[in-house]
Each structure stands twice: as structure tokens, then as C-alpha cells.
Amino acid sequence: MLKFDLLATDPDSHARRGTLTLNHGVVQTPIFMPVGTYGTVKGVMPRSLEDMGAQIILGNTFHLWMRPGLDVMQSFGGLHQFEKWNKPILTDSGGFQVWSLGAMRKISEEGVKFASPVNGDKLFLTPEISMQIQTVLNSDIVMQFDECTPYETKGHLTTEREARTSMELSLRWAQRCKTEFARLENPNALFGIVQGGMFENLRDESLAALVEMDFPGYAVGGVSVGEPKDEMLRIMAHTPHRLPAHKPRYLMGVGTPEDLVEGVAQGVDMFDCVMPTRNARNGTIFTRHGDLKLRNARHKSDPQPLDATCTCYACAGQSGVSWADGGRDGFSRAYLHHLDRCGEMLGPMLTTVHNLHYYLNLMREVRESLDAGQFSAFRARFKTERARGV
Amino acid sequence: MLKFDLLATDPDSHARRGTLTLNHGVVQTPIFMPVGTYGTVKGVMPRSLEDMGAQIILGNTFHLWMRPGLDVMQSFGGLHQFEKWNKPILTDSGGFQVWSLGAMRKISEEGVKFASPVNGDKLFLTPEISMQIQTVLNSDIVMQFDECTPYETKGHLTTEREARTSMELSLRWAQRCKTEFARLENPNALFGIVQGGMFENLRDESLAALVEMDFPGYAVGGVSVGEPKDEMLRIMAHTPHRLPAHKPRYLMGVGTPEDLVEGVAQGVDMFDCVMPTRNARNGTIFTRHGDLKLRNARHKSDPQPLDATCTCYACAGQSGVSWADGGRDGFSRAYLHHLDRCGEMLGPMLTTVHNLHYYLNLMREVRESLDAGQFSAFRARFKTERARGV
């Protein structure tokens, strides 16, 4: 099932506030969805995810198909029970990962042939098989199997003709997904994905054809695939707000905190990105006043937390009182710098909690500003604060 | 400060039940102390340590001296504030780590010269410097700087003459530590360490001389250094119960769950060992019914938790209800096997929580059996259950 209720719209932008009801619960939108590739958001316990207000997480169909495999997933009745996450889950289609195999895969009308990166087995992924796997996973939101049109291939920019061929293939696959999803009597919700590369006319065609097929929700794919930032912003300004207003809109694989706030202004309801978790492991920290490089020697004996305004466990400890409000229970930059330098697991554990909390809290602030009819003011203040520097 | 109160003694063994009051709190003995080498028990958040009932943890003087260094430690007023652990901390003297540098160090009457393994700097560690560092760390229990007599060196078993020379050096260093500790007006407690290798007469001499010096607590060192198990058990049966009854006794670096229960029977109050944390990261799991090898393929789709009787977060989830009591919130062996296979951080995070919980809970059961005057029965049941197999 999927039910989307629009609660408020911003008069000065395309921003919207809504609730998305799925089989495993209700999601407040706009929302950021942490990525849990192999059935785990890297470095985070499920209870920590709940503590920091995660409402829906991702799983990767391709990875879970490889390991632990469908037999194990079937025996657990799906991904929720396997990874002990009882709230909604969205799974991708496997298309993007198969695409990323590069020379190791061969695409035809029927689907994609490839060699398993785990054991070399020859495998075949089709729209039907993707639907079958996602049905076993029992994810609340199932993504159609598509071809993710690249921005460039070995220095060759994708031409309009190539982007059209790719987009049209994805449309035929969308229909096959829809048919198979219905045949499987999957009780969850299937999203169509708008493609068309960097060509707005192709995006319009893709969108129109998908709307004709009447999916319960739509994604914008083929962004955040290596294109320059202004190209990404151009597509983000073009496509989302043209999607049906009464259905949820998901911008795949985006992005920085600035991208998220801009995406909301352009009418996006849902985001996912590995950036908060991956950057945490590499020592890049998101804060209200800009990004912080934890490996910089200037943090060696700094007693401050990562973000003085933050109430996450890393910044505010058990009490949850921020440094700015007088709390002194959080972990210092000096300590986190030390843990990183010593290669201690606790380092990425704490920075991951912080970065995810930052993203989830940012979206909470976005929602609150929409509820209060103050999104424009929020957006301006957000930009100023982030530009201040940490 | 240190205050040790003996609450009960077992009539059938040397086992004792006590409380140890230190500057940062009260510790119930017998106790297992998790090892936090670099200012972090590897893979565990401080709040998880508290959840699982850790009362006192270790820090390593040598490692913390190298990184982050004394300047940082000084600026935080010690290790507690740096690592955000407000309960008692015990630090070792650095002697064992310097010893482990092998060819890179040179021992004299004055102390040990060595090259920093971090940056190659030439460094000198003496009893006085060890006391100075541990005073900066402000650990509740400070260990004397000693020479850890090896069991063998490149195939050569340590002779009685060599063990005597080493033991006598440690005694002279014990006196220097005591003098320096007093000069520094360190408000915590200094423990002496019994050495003497595998020679009971030397152990007796060491013990008598240390008791003469009147330390507030005593450790048995030079075990768990590569000797055969029966040699370790022989020293464990010889030394601890000969130490003063009204002072705490600490057996350093020991050991398996069986070793701990045997150690308690021999009169030991305190244990530390890297085994639960290190083995967790290597997929060896301690359970009530024996050790479990998580990497074994037979766990691939097993829905059971690691230990059906365990109430840790890994085995019983948020509810804390064990599988045996009908709880189904814990993580399955299949899931933990999968995380290990994929190299996901959550794997060692959860297995570390379990193994530490196992050790801490084992000691809680030991204490309860002593409180109830049932230690002999507990000891017999423990052996039977552990031998059953998992």
C-alpha cells in the first residue's frame, strides 16, 4: 500500500510537506533516507537509527541478491526481519549496481547479463527478476528496473540520441516491471523512474509516459552520476515539480545538505545518499556552520564537540544537551581526532551517528519550517549559517 | 583513595566477594575489566559499556603516552574526561608494552630506552616517568612499573637465575614507584605486582617483599605470557590466596571464562583480558554452552541468536528478553554471519557487545553465587554448561 497526503505547500517555491503511509509505517516528508546497502546502515545499530529519528532506510537489491542471497532472505520472510528494522524500507532495482560493473556486463532488450563480482557466476537481471527479488525482500517501496543513463563514458558525453535510446528502454522496462509486480501480487508500492539524461525534452517525454502508466510514486534518476553541479541543479529545477502533485517524488542519490534544501524547494519529497555515512568514515563532518575536516591537526586538543548546536550522542552524550546550551557530555573534537588517528572503530561509529543525525535533523527543521509557513526564511538562514565556517 | 571491604568468603575455595571503593566509584568484586587501550574499548560506545554493567575499564599508559600524548591528556585533566567514562579506570604501567617492543628496547637499572613505534623518537621510560604519566591520566588504580618476566625468549625457557634477576629489578622499581607516587601526591591507589616467573619460591619472595612495602592492592603479573595452560594454572593456584586477605587481588591479562571462574576459586578479585573484544572481531563468540565460530557456514540461515539465554542487545534486541524466554528481538546468527562475510562494521559492533556482556554477566553470576553461598554449585554447573557445546 501507499497513501500520500499533502499537508502544506510553500507559496514561494515548489516545497511541500506531506505524510507517506506505507505497509511498515508512516513517513513524514520531506525526508532523508539513510542507505543500508548490505542490510545495515554502515556503522550504526538499528536502535541508534531509531534514536536519531530515521523513518525509512534503503536496501540494495543487487548486493542483497549476491549476499546473503535470496534463499536466506526468503527464510526470514524479507529484509525487515533479517536486519531487525521494523519501519519502512525502500529498495533500489539493482540497475545502477549492474550498470556500475562496466565492462563486466552486457545490456540487451531482455535485461542485463553479468558475472557475479562475489563468485564469478554468470547471472541475468531483468525487470521481472528485479521485481521478484524485491518481492522477496518485501520492501515497502520497490523501484522499477531501469538503465541509469550515464553523463559520460570514458570522456564521451552521452548524446541526445543515446540518452533517448536509453530512456526509451527504461520506459519499456517500466511497463514490464508494472506487469510483473501486479502478477506477483506484491502488496507494496512500485515507483517509476524518470530518465532522459541532461536533456529536458527527453525528461518531459519520460515523465509523461510514466505518468500515463500511473505509478503510485515517481523518482528522478540519472542525476548525481558524475555531471557538473550546475547540470544537476538544472535537472533538479526542471523535473520534480512537473511530476503529479498528489504523488511522492524521490530524487535518487542526492546529495549535500545544500542540495537537499534546494531539492525541497524544487518539490522533492524524498532523498537518499551515501554522503553522510561515507564522509563520516573519511573524517568529513557536516555541521550547521559548514563542513569540518576532522583529520586537520588543529583539532588535536580542541575540547569542543563537532557541532556546538547538535544534540546527537557524539556531540551531546547521554544527556542530549548541546554544548551551546551548556551541555558538556559530548565527545570532543580532540577525542574524535585521536580515534581517527589510531584507526579505532569508535571514531567512525560516533561520526556516523553525528552526520546521519545532522541530515535527519536538517530535514526535521525543513518540515517544521514548512509547517510554520516559514520555509523561505529557513532556506535563507540555512545558507547563511552553513557559509559561516566552522 | 582505595577502600576494600570483604563481604563474604567461600568455605570450599579461596573465592571472595567484596566491594572496592575508588575515587570514581564503587566496584563490586570479583570483576572483569574491559580493556580500553587507546582510550576506547574497541568497538563499543561508553553508553553501551554502562548498559552492560561495566564498572571499571583499563587504559594503556604506553599507548596513551604515544597518542594523543601527555599534553592533550593534561589539557583534559585526565583520561576520564577525554574518553567520557566517569567510572573507575585502571592503567597499566607501560612496562609490558615496552617489553613487547623486543629488539627495539634496552633495559637498564634506571629504566627502558626505546624508539617510539609511532614516529621513531628515542624515548626513556622509568618507574618515575610511569608514575608521572599515570598521575596525568588520573587513573583510579595505578600499576607499578615492572619488568614482565618472559616465559621463553626465542625458544629459550627463562631460567630461575634470570627470573630472579628480573623479579629483583621489579622489586627495586616497586619501591621507586611508591616513592614517586607519594612525591606526586597522587590521590589514587598504587598496586604492586608479584613477579617470579614460573618459580614458586621466587613468587613467595616477591610477594613477601611487596607486602612489606604495604601497597593498597596487589597484582599477579607474568602470567598469560605464552606459558602452557597447566603452568598458568599452577601459578594461579599458588600466588593469589597468599596475598593479604584484606586487600584486592588482580590477576593480569587472564583469560578464558574457565580461567576466570578458576581464578575466583583461587582468590582473585579482578581480571582483565583482550579476549572478549579481540575474539568478537575475529568471529569467536563466548556463550553459556561453549564457544561459537561465527564464520562457520552452518550459521548461514540460522534464525537463533548467538546465545539463547543471553539478554544483551545483540541477542535480545531492545526488549532485552532472551530467546529462551520467548524474545524474538535479537539479531540472528545468520545476520551476524552475513555482516562478518561482508566486512560490515555492525558485525564486530554487535559481537563485541555480546562477548563483553557475556564476561560481565559471568562475573555477575559469580558474585550472586557468592552472595548466596552457592559458589561451589555454580562452579560445577558452569563447567557442565560450557562443555555442552553450542
PDB file of C-alpha atoms in Angstrom, chain B residues 86-321:
ATOM      1  CA  ASN B  86      33.092   8.651  34.614  1.00  0.00           C
ATOM      2  CA  LYS B  87      33.519   5.355  36.450  1.00  0.00           C
ATOM      3  CA  PRO B  88      36.823   3.937  37.700  1.00  0.00           C
ATOM      4  CA  ILE B  89      39.784   3.368  35.381  1.00  0.00           C
ATOM      5  CA  LEU B  90      42.874   1.220  35.939  1.00  0.00           C
ATOM      6  CA  THR B  91      46.004   1.912  33.911  1.00  0.00           C
ATOM      7  CA  ASP B  92      48.909  -0.424  33.380  1.00  0.00           C
ATOM      8  CA  SER B  93      52.444   0.882  33.795  1.00  0.00           C
ATOM      9  CA  GLY B  94      53.634   0.700  30.197  1.00  0.00           C
ATOM     10  CA  GLY B  95      56.170  -1.965  31.167  1.00  0.00           C
ATOM     11  CA  PHE B  96      54.512  -4.805  29.277  1.00  0.00           C
ATOM     12  CA  GLN B  97      54.216  -2.775  26.042  1.00  0.00           C
ATOM     13  CA  VAL B  98      57.803  -1.562  26.200  1.00  0.00           C
ATOM     14  CA  TRP B  99      58.878  -5.142  26.820  1.00  0.00           C
ATOM     15  CA  SER B 100      56.897  -6.246  23.744  1.00  0.00           C
ATOM     16  CA  LEU B 101      58.997  -3.975  21.525  1.00  0.00           C
ATOM     17  CA  GLY B 102      61.668  -6.699  21.650  1.00  0.00           C
ATOM     18  CA  ALA B 103      64.902  -5.713  19.911  1.00  0.00           C
ATOM     19  CA  MET B 104      63.790  -2.086  19.801  1.00  0.00           C
ATOM     20  CA  ARG B 105      64.313  -1.575  23.567  1.00  0.00           C
ATOM     21  CA  LYS B 106      67.179  -1.671  26.050  1.00  0.00           C
ATOM     22  CA  ILE B 107      66.624  -2.330  29.755  1.00  0.00           C
ATOM     23  CA  SER B 108      68.910  -0.961  32.483  1.00  0.00           C
ATOM     24  CA  GLU B 109      68.648  -0.427  36.215  1.00  0.00           C
ATOM     25  CA  GLU B 110      67.404   3.083  35.536  1.00  0.00           C
ATOM     26  CA  GLY B 111      64.614   2.127  33.108  1.00  0.00           C
ATOM     27  CA  VAL B 112      63.945   1.238  29.486  1.00  0.00           C
ATOM     28  CA  LYS B 113      65.254   3.062  26.406  1.00  0.00           C
ATOM     29  CA  PHE B 114      63.270   2.536  23.212  1.00  0.00           C
ATOM     30  CA  ALA B 115      62.289   4.060  19.890  1.00  0.00           C
ATOM     31  CA  SER B 116      58.698   5.245  19.550  1.00  0.00           C
ATOM     32  CA  PRO B 117      56.804   2.840  17.280  1.00  0.00           C
ATOM     33  CA  VAL B 118      54.724   5.848  16.142  1.00  0.00           C
ATOM     34  CA  ASN B 119      57.435   8.293  14.995  1.00  0.00           C
ATOM     35  CA  GLY B 120      60.814   6.731  15.877  1.00  0.00           C
ATOM     36  CA  ASP B 121      61.623   9.266  18.620  1.00  0.00           C
ATOM     37  CA  LYS B 122      64.111   7.977  21.212  1.00  0.00           C
ATOM     38  CA  LEU B 123      62.254   7.653  24.496  1.00  0.00           C
ATOM     39  CA  PHE B 124      63.070   6.588  28.036  1.00  0.00           C
ATOM     40  CA  LEU B 125      60.552   5.044  30.421  1.00  0.00           C
ATOM     41  CA  THR B 126      61.394   4.718  34.113  1.00  0.00           C
ATOM     42  CA  PRO B 127      59.386   3.930  37.246  1.00  0.00           C
ATOM     43  CA  GLU B 128      59.258   7.665  37.941  1.00  0.00           C
ATOM     44  CA  ILE B 129      58.073   8.598  34.438  1.00  0.00           C
ATOM     45  CA  SER B 130      55.417   5.867  34.524  1.00  0.00           C
ATOM     46  CA  MET B 131      54.098   7.325  37.789  1.00  0.00           C
ATOM     47  CA  GLN B 132      54.134  10.830  36.297  1.00  0.00           C
ATOM     48  CA  ILE B 133      52.188   9.719  33.209  1.00  0.00           C
ATOM     49  CA  GLN B 134      49.646   7.771  35.253  1.00  0.00           C
ATOM     50  CA  THR B 135      49.214  10.794  37.504  1.00  0.00           C
ATOM     51  CA  VAL B 136      48.341  12.904  34.458  1.00  0.00           C
ATOM     52  CA  LEU B 137      45.923  10.171  33.318  1.00  0.00           C
ATOM     53  CA  ASN B 138      44.406  10.323  36.844  1.00  0.00           C
ATOM     54  CA  SER B 139      43.510   6.640  36.768  1.00  0.00           C
ATOM     55  CA  ASP B 140      41.870   5.295  39.925  1.00  0.00           C
ATOM     56  CA  ILE B 141      44.292   2.383  40.085  1.00  0.00           C
ATOM     57  CA  VAL B 142      47.914   2.934  39.063  1.00  0.00           C
ATOM     58  CA  MET B 143      50.147  -0.068  38.371  1.00  0.00           C
ATOM     59  CA  GLN B 144      53.804  -0.138  39.382  1.00  0.00           C
ATOM     60  CA  PHE B 145      56.351  -0.127  36.554  1.00  0.00           C
ATOM     61  CA  ASP B 146      57.776  -3.651  36.377  1.00  0.00           C
ATOM     62  CA  GLU B 147      59.682  -5.956  34.102  1.00  0.00           C
ATOM     63  CA  CYS B 148      57.319  -8.646  32.856  1.00  0.00           C
ATOM     64  CA  THR B 149      59.462 -11.798  33.088  1.00  0.00           C
ATOM     65  CA  PRO B 150      59.012 -13.775  29.856  1.00  0.00           C
ATOM     66  CA  TYR B 151      58.222 -17.489  29.797  1.00  0.00           C
ATOM     67  CA  GLU B 152      60.634 -18.031  26.953  1.00  0.00           C
ATOM     68  CA  THR B 153      62.774 -15.952  24.622  1.00  0.00           C
ATOM     69  CA  LYS B 154      63.255 -17.368  21.114  1.00  0.00           C
ATOM     70  CA  GLY B 155      62.849 -20.930  22.359  1.00  0.00           C
ATOM     71  CA  HIS B 156      64.999 -20.448  25.491  1.00  0.00           C
ATOM     72  CA  LEU B 157      62.989 -21.053  28.669  1.00  0.00           C
ATOM     73  CA  THR B 158      63.685 -18.408  31.307  1.00  0.00           C
ATOM     74  CA  THR B 159      65.954 -19.921  33.979  1.00  0.00           C
ATOM     75  CA  GLU B 160      65.468 -19.467  37.699  1.00  0.00           C
ATOM     76  CA  ARG B 161      68.522 -17.214  37.810  1.00  0.00           C
ATOM     77  CA  GLU B 162      67.128 -14.999  35.036  1.00  0.00           C
ATOM     78  CA  ALA B 163      63.700 -14.920  36.672  1.00  0.00           C
ATOM     79  CA  ARG B 164      65.300 -13.916  39.982  1.00  0.00           C
ATOM     80  CA  THR B 165      67.302 -11.084  38.403  1.00  0.00           C
ATOM     81  CA  SER B 166      64.141  -9.809  36.691  1.00  0.00           C
ATOM     82  CA  MET B 167      61.973 -10.168  39.811  1.00  0.00           C
ATOM     83  CA  GLU B 168      64.523  -8.333  41.966  1.00  0.00           C
ATOM     84  CA  LEU B 169      64.692  -5.470  39.452  1.00  0.00           C
ATOM     85  CA  SER B 170      60.885  -5.207  39.598  1.00  0.00           C
ATOM     86  CA  LEU B 171      61.065  -5.027  43.393  1.00  0.00           C
ATOM     87  CA  ARG B 172      63.553  -2.149  43.289  1.00  0.00           C
ATOM     88  CA  TRP B 173      61.301  -0.439  40.717  1.00  0.00           C
ATOM     89  CA  ALA B 174      58.294  -1.037  43.004  1.00  0.00           C
ATOM     90  CA  GLN B 175      59.996   0.975  45.738  1.00  0.00           C
ATOM     91  CA  ARG B 176      60.901   3.768  43.317  1.00  0.00           C
ATOM     92  CA  CYS B 177      57.260   3.839  42.092  1.00  0.00           C
ATOM     93  CA  LYS B 178      55.996   4.084  45.649  1.00  0.00           C
ATOM     94  CA  THR B 179      58.353   6.963  46.434  1.00  0.00           C
ATOM     95  CA  GLU B 180      57.494   8.880  43.268  1.00  0.00           C
ATOM     96  CA  PHE B 181      53.740   8.227  43.650  1.00  0.00           C
ATOM     97  CA  ALA B 182      53.919   9.761  47.147  1.00  0.00           C
ATOM     98  CA  ARG B 183      56.059  12.683  45.970  1.00  0.00           C
ATOM     99  CA  LEU B 184      53.463  13.450  43.258  1.00  0.00           C
ATOM    100  CA  GLU B 185      50.703  13.377  45.887  1.00  0.00           C
ATOM    101  CA  ASN B 186      48.682  11.194  43.544  1.00  0.00           C
ATOM    102  CA  PRO B 187      45.236  10.854  45.193  1.00  0.00           C
ATOM    103  CA  ASN B 188      44.567   7.400  43.683  1.00  0.00           C
ATOM    104  CA  ALA B 189      45.817   3.883  44.564  1.00  0.00           C
ATOM    105  CA  LEU B 190      49.094   2.201  43.542  1.00  0.00           C
ATOM    106  CA  PHE B 191      49.266  -1.596  43.133  1.00  0.00           C
ATOM    107  CA  GLY B 192      52.421  -3.688  43.457  1.00  0.00           C
ATOM    108  CA  ILE B 193      52.949  -6.590  41.035  1.00  0.00           C
ATOM    109  CA  VAL B 194      54.191 -10.037  42.075  1.00  0.00           C
ATOM    110  CA  GLN B 195      56.685 -11.466  39.575  1.00  0.00           C
ATOM    111  CA  GLY B 196      58.985 -14.516  39.733  1.00  0.00           C
ATOM    112  CA  GLY B 197      58.179 -16.349  36.521  1.00  0.00           C
ATOM    113  CA  MET B 198      57.146 -19.967  36.890  1.00  0.00           C
ATOM    114  CA  PHE B 199      59.137 -20.384  40.131  1.00  0.00           C
ATOM    115  CA  GLU B 200      57.032 -20.595  43.247  1.00  0.00           C
ATOM    116  CA  ASN B 201      59.925 -19.781  45.592  1.00  0.00           C
ATOM    117  CA  LEU B 202      60.586 -16.577  43.655  1.00  0.00           C
ATOM    118  CA  ARG B 203      56.869 -15.728  43.719  1.00  0.00           C
ATOM    119  CA  ASP B 204      56.973 -16.163  47.512  1.00  0.00           C
ATOM    120  CA  GLU B 205      59.974 -13.842  47.808  1.00  0.00           C
ATOM    121  CA  SER B 206      58.427 -11.223  45.539  1.00  0.00           C
ATOM    122  CA  LEU B 207      55.136 -11.358  47.419  1.00  0.00           C
ATOM    123  CA  ALA B 208      56.766 -11.044  50.841  1.00  0.00           C
ATOM    124  CA  ALA B 209      58.850  -8.046  49.780  1.00  0.00           C
ATOM    125  CA  LEU B 210      55.851  -6.269  48.227  1.00  0.00           C
ATOM    126  CA  VAL B 211      53.675  -6.914  51.286  1.00  0.00           C
ATOM    127  CA  GLU B 212      56.474  -5.413  53.355  1.00  0.00           C
ATOM    128  CA  MET B 213      56.175  -2.251  51.233  1.00  0.00           C
ATOM    129  CA  ASP B 214      52.440  -2.144  52.097  1.00  0.00           C
ATOM    130  CA  PHE B 215      50.630  -1.412  48.818  1.00  0.00           C
ATOM    131  CA  PRO B 216      46.828  -0.887  48.938  1.00  0.00           C
ATOM    132  CA  GLY B 217      46.393  -3.703  46.385  1.00  0.00           C
ATOM    133  CA  TYR B 218      48.400  -6.376  44.619  1.00  0.00           C
ATOM    134  CA  ALA B 219      48.557  -7.881  41.166  1.00  0.00           C
ATOM    135  CA  VAL B 220      49.922 -11.163  39.908  1.00  0.00           C
ATOM    136  CA  GLY B 221      51.920 -10.434  36.743  1.00  0.00           C
ATOM    137  CA  GLY B 222      53.975 -12.547  34.383  1.00  0.00           C
ATOM    138  CA  VAL B 223      51.169 -14.993  33.618  1.00  0.00           C
ATOM    139  CA  SER B 224      49.377 -15.291  30.284  1.00  0.00           C
ATOM    140  CA  VAL B 225      52.745 -14.595  28.606  1.00  0.00           C
ATOM    141  CA  GLY B 226      52.851 -17.669  26.392  1.00  0.00           C
ATOM    142  CA  GLU B 227      53.266 -20.384  29.045  1.00  0.00           C
ATOM    143  CA  PRO B 228      51.404 -23.723  28.791  1.00  0.00           C
ATOM    144  CA  LYS B 229      47.960 -23.711  30.408  1.00  0.00           C
ATOM    145  CA  ASP B 230      48.978 -26.027  33.265  1.00  0.00           C
ATOM    146  CA  GLU B 231      51.845 -23.696  34.203  1.00  0.00           C
ATOM    147  CA  MET B 232      49.425 -20.771  34.290  1.00  0.00           C
ATOM    148  CA  LEU B 233      47.008 -22.744  36.456  1.00  0.00           C
ATOM    149  CA  ARG B 234      49.865 -23.752  38.784  1.00  0.00           C
ATOM    150  CA  ILE B 235      50.864 -20.120  39.404  1.00  0.00           C
ATOM    151  CA  MET B 236      47.199 -19.131  39.688  1.00  0.00           C
ATOM    152  CA  ALA B 237      46.785 -21.796  42.390  1.00  0.00           C
ATOM    153  CA  HIS B 238      49.971 -20.703  44.162  1.00  0.00           C
ATOM    154  CA  THR B 239      50.079 -16.940  44.411  1.00  0.00           C
ATOM    155  CA  PRO B 240      46.700 -15.146  44.750  1.00  0.00           C
ATOM    156  CA  HIS B 241      45.464 -16.699  48.001  1.00  0.00           C
ATOM    157  CA  ARG B 242      48.834 -15.972  49.687  1.00  0.00           C
ATOM    158  CA  LEU B 243      48.296 -12.230  49.190  1.00  0.00           C
ATOM    159  CA  PRO B 244      46.881 -10.221  52.144  1.00  0.00           C
ATOM    160  CA  ALA B 245      43.219 -11.141  52.586  1.00  0.00           C
ATOM    161  CA  HIS B 246      42.072  -7.590  53.294  1.00  0.00           C
ATOM    162  CA  LYS B 247      43.452  -6.135  50.042  1.00  0.00           C
ATOM    163  CA  PRO B 248      42.247  -6.521  46.439  1.00  0.00           C
ATOM    164  CA  ARG B 249      43.997  -9.040  44.175  1.00  0.00           C
ATOM    165  CA  TYR B 250      44.294  -8.581  40.435  1.00  0.00           C
ATOM    166  CA  LEU B 251      45.370 -11.327  38.017  1.00  0.00           C
ATOM    167  CA  MET B 252      46.724  -9.541  34.952  1.00  0.00           C
ATOM    168  CA  GLY B 253      45.783 -10.498  31.386  1.00  0.00           C
ATOM    169  CA  VAL B 254      43.662 -13.580  32.212  1.00  0.00           C
ATOM    170  CA  GLY B 255      41.759 -15.162  30.431  1.00  0.00           C
ATOM    171  CA  THR B 256      39.053 -17.574  29.168  1.00  0.00           C
ATOM    172  CA  PRO B 257      35.711 -17.847  31.002  1.00  0.00           C
ATOM    173  CA  GLU B 258      37.009 -21.073  32.588  1.00  0.00           C
ATOM    174  CA  ASP B 259      40.179 -19.259  33.718  1.00  0.00           C
ATOM    175  CA  LEU B 260      38.098 -16.524  35.354  1.00  0.00           C
ATOM    176  CA  VAL B 261      35.944 -18.922  37.366  1.00  0.00           C
ATOM    177  CA  GLU B 262      39.045 -20.890  38.386  1.00  0.00           C
ATOM    178  CA  GLY B 263      40.804 -17.632  39.265  1.00  0.00           C
ATOM    179  CA  VAL B 264      37.926 -16.612  41.524  1.00  0.00           C
ATOM    180  CA  ALA B 265      38.175 -20.001  43.253  1.00  0.00           C
ATOM    181  CA  GLN B 266      41.863 -19.271  43.817  1.00  0.00           C
ATOM    182  CA  GLY B 267      41.053 -15.949  45.484  1.00  0.00           C
ATOM    183  CA  VAL B 268      41.355 -13.435  42.623  1.00  0.00           C
ATOM    184  CA  ASP B 269      39.137 -10.311  42.738  1.00  0.00           C
ATOM    185  CA  MET B 270      39.954  -8.564  39.445  1.00  0.00           C
ATOM    186  CA  PHE B 271      40.650  -9.696  35.892  1.00  0.00           C
ATOM    187  CA  ASP B 272      41.361  -8.027  32.566  1.00  0.00           C
ATOM    188  CA  CYS B 273      41.809  -9.557  29.132  1.00  0.00           C
ATOM    189  CA  VAL B 274      41.503  -8.531  25.474  1.00  0.00           C
ATOM    190  CA  MET B 275      39.970 -11.921  24.677  1.00  0.00           C
ATOM    191  CA  PRO B 276      36.263 -10.972  24.625  1.00  0.00           C
ATOM    192  CA  THR B 277      36.813  -7.914  22.413  1.00  0.00           C
ATOM    193  CA  ARG B 278      39.526  -9.373  20.158  1.00  0.00           C
ATOM    194  CA  ASN B 279      37.726 -12.686  19.684  1.00  0.00           C
ATOM    195  CA  ALA B 280      34.498 -10.831  18.862  1.00  0.00           C
ATOM    196  CA  ARG B 281      36.239  -9.124  15.963  1.00  0.00           C
ATOM    197  CA  ASN B 282      37.564 -12.498  14.789  1.00  0.00           C
ATOM    198  CA  GLY B 283      34.167 -14.185  14.945  1.00  0.00           C
ATOM    199  CA  THR B 284      34.748 -16.297  18.063  1.00  0.00           C
ATOM    200  CA  ILE B 285      31.761 -15.943  20.341  1.00  0.00           C
ATOM    201  CA  PHE B 286      31.506 -16.904  24.018  1.00  0.00           C
ATOM    202  CA  THR B 287      28.218 -18.474  25.036  1.00  0.00           C
ATOM    203  CA  ARG B 288      26.827 -20.281  28.047  1.00  0.00           C
ATOM    204  CA  HIS B 289      27.120 -23.555  26.163  1.00  0.00           C
ATOM    205  CA  GLY B 290      30.601 -23.161  24.740  1.00  0.00           C
ATOM    206  CA  ASP B 291      32.354 -21.140  22.066  1.00  0.00           C
ATOM    207  CA  LEU B 292      30.728 -20.489  18.698  1.00  0.00           C
ATOM    208  CA  LYS B 293      32.644 -19.911  15.450  1.00  0.00           C
ATOM    209  CA  LEU B 294      30.528 -17.376  13.610  1.00  0.00           C
ATOM    210  CA  ARG B 295      32.349 -17.852  10.284  1.00  0.00           C
ATOM    211  CA  ASN B 296      31.247 -21.479  10.067  1.00  0.00           C
ATOM    212  CA  ALA B 297      28.910 -21.916   7.068  1.00  0.00           C
ATOM    213  CA  ARG B 298      26.372 -23.768   9.221  1.00  0.00           C
ATOM    214  CA  HIS B 299      25.203 -20.413  10.602  1.00  0.00           C
ATOM    215  CA  LYS B 300      24.260 -19.066   7.134  1.00  0.00           C
ATOM    216  CA  SER B 301      20.498 -19.183   7.657  1.00  0.00           C
ATOM    217  CA  ASP B 302      20.205 -19.891  11.384  1.00  0.00           C
ATOM    218  CA  PRO B 303      17.500 -17.667  12.928  1.00  0.00           C
ATOM    219  CA  GLN B 304      18.740 -18.204  16.520  1.00  0.00           C
ATOM    220  CA  PRO B 305      20.704 -15.550  18.406  1.00  0.00           C
ATOM    221  CA  LEU B 306      24.294 -16.213  19.463  1.00  0.00           C
ATOM    222  CA  ASP B 307      23.188 -17.355  22.921  1.00  0.00           C
ATOM    223  CA  ALA B 308      19.550 -18.247  23.587  1.00  0.00           C
ATOM    224  CA  THR B 309      19.938 -17.423  27.290  1.00  0.00           C
ATOM    225  CA  CYS B 310      21.580 -14.025  26.764  1.00  0.00           C
ATOM    226  CA  THR B 311      19.876 -10.664  27.290  1.00  0.00           C
ATOM    227  CA  CYS B 312      22.449  -8.425  25.550  1.00  0.00           C
ATOM    228  CA  TYR B 313      21.373  -6.094  22.718  1.00  0.00           C
ATOM    229  CA  ALA B 314      22.850  -8.447  20.087  1.00  0.00           C
ATOM    230  CA  CYS B 315      20.940 -11.476  21.422  1.00  0.00           C
ATOM    231  CA  ALA B 316      17.755  -9.887  22.769  1.00  0.00           C
ATOM    232  CA  GLY B 317      17.442  -6.536  20.974  1.00  0.00           C
ATOM    233  CA  GLN B 318      15.712  -3.545  22.510  1.00  0.00           C
ATOM    234  CA  SER B 319      13.310  -5.617  24.614  1.00  0.00           C
ATOM    235  CA  GLY B 320      16.124  -7.407  26.442  1.00  0.00           C
ATOM    236  CA  VAL B 321      14.058 -10.616  26.536  1.00  0.00           C
TER     237      VAL B 321
END
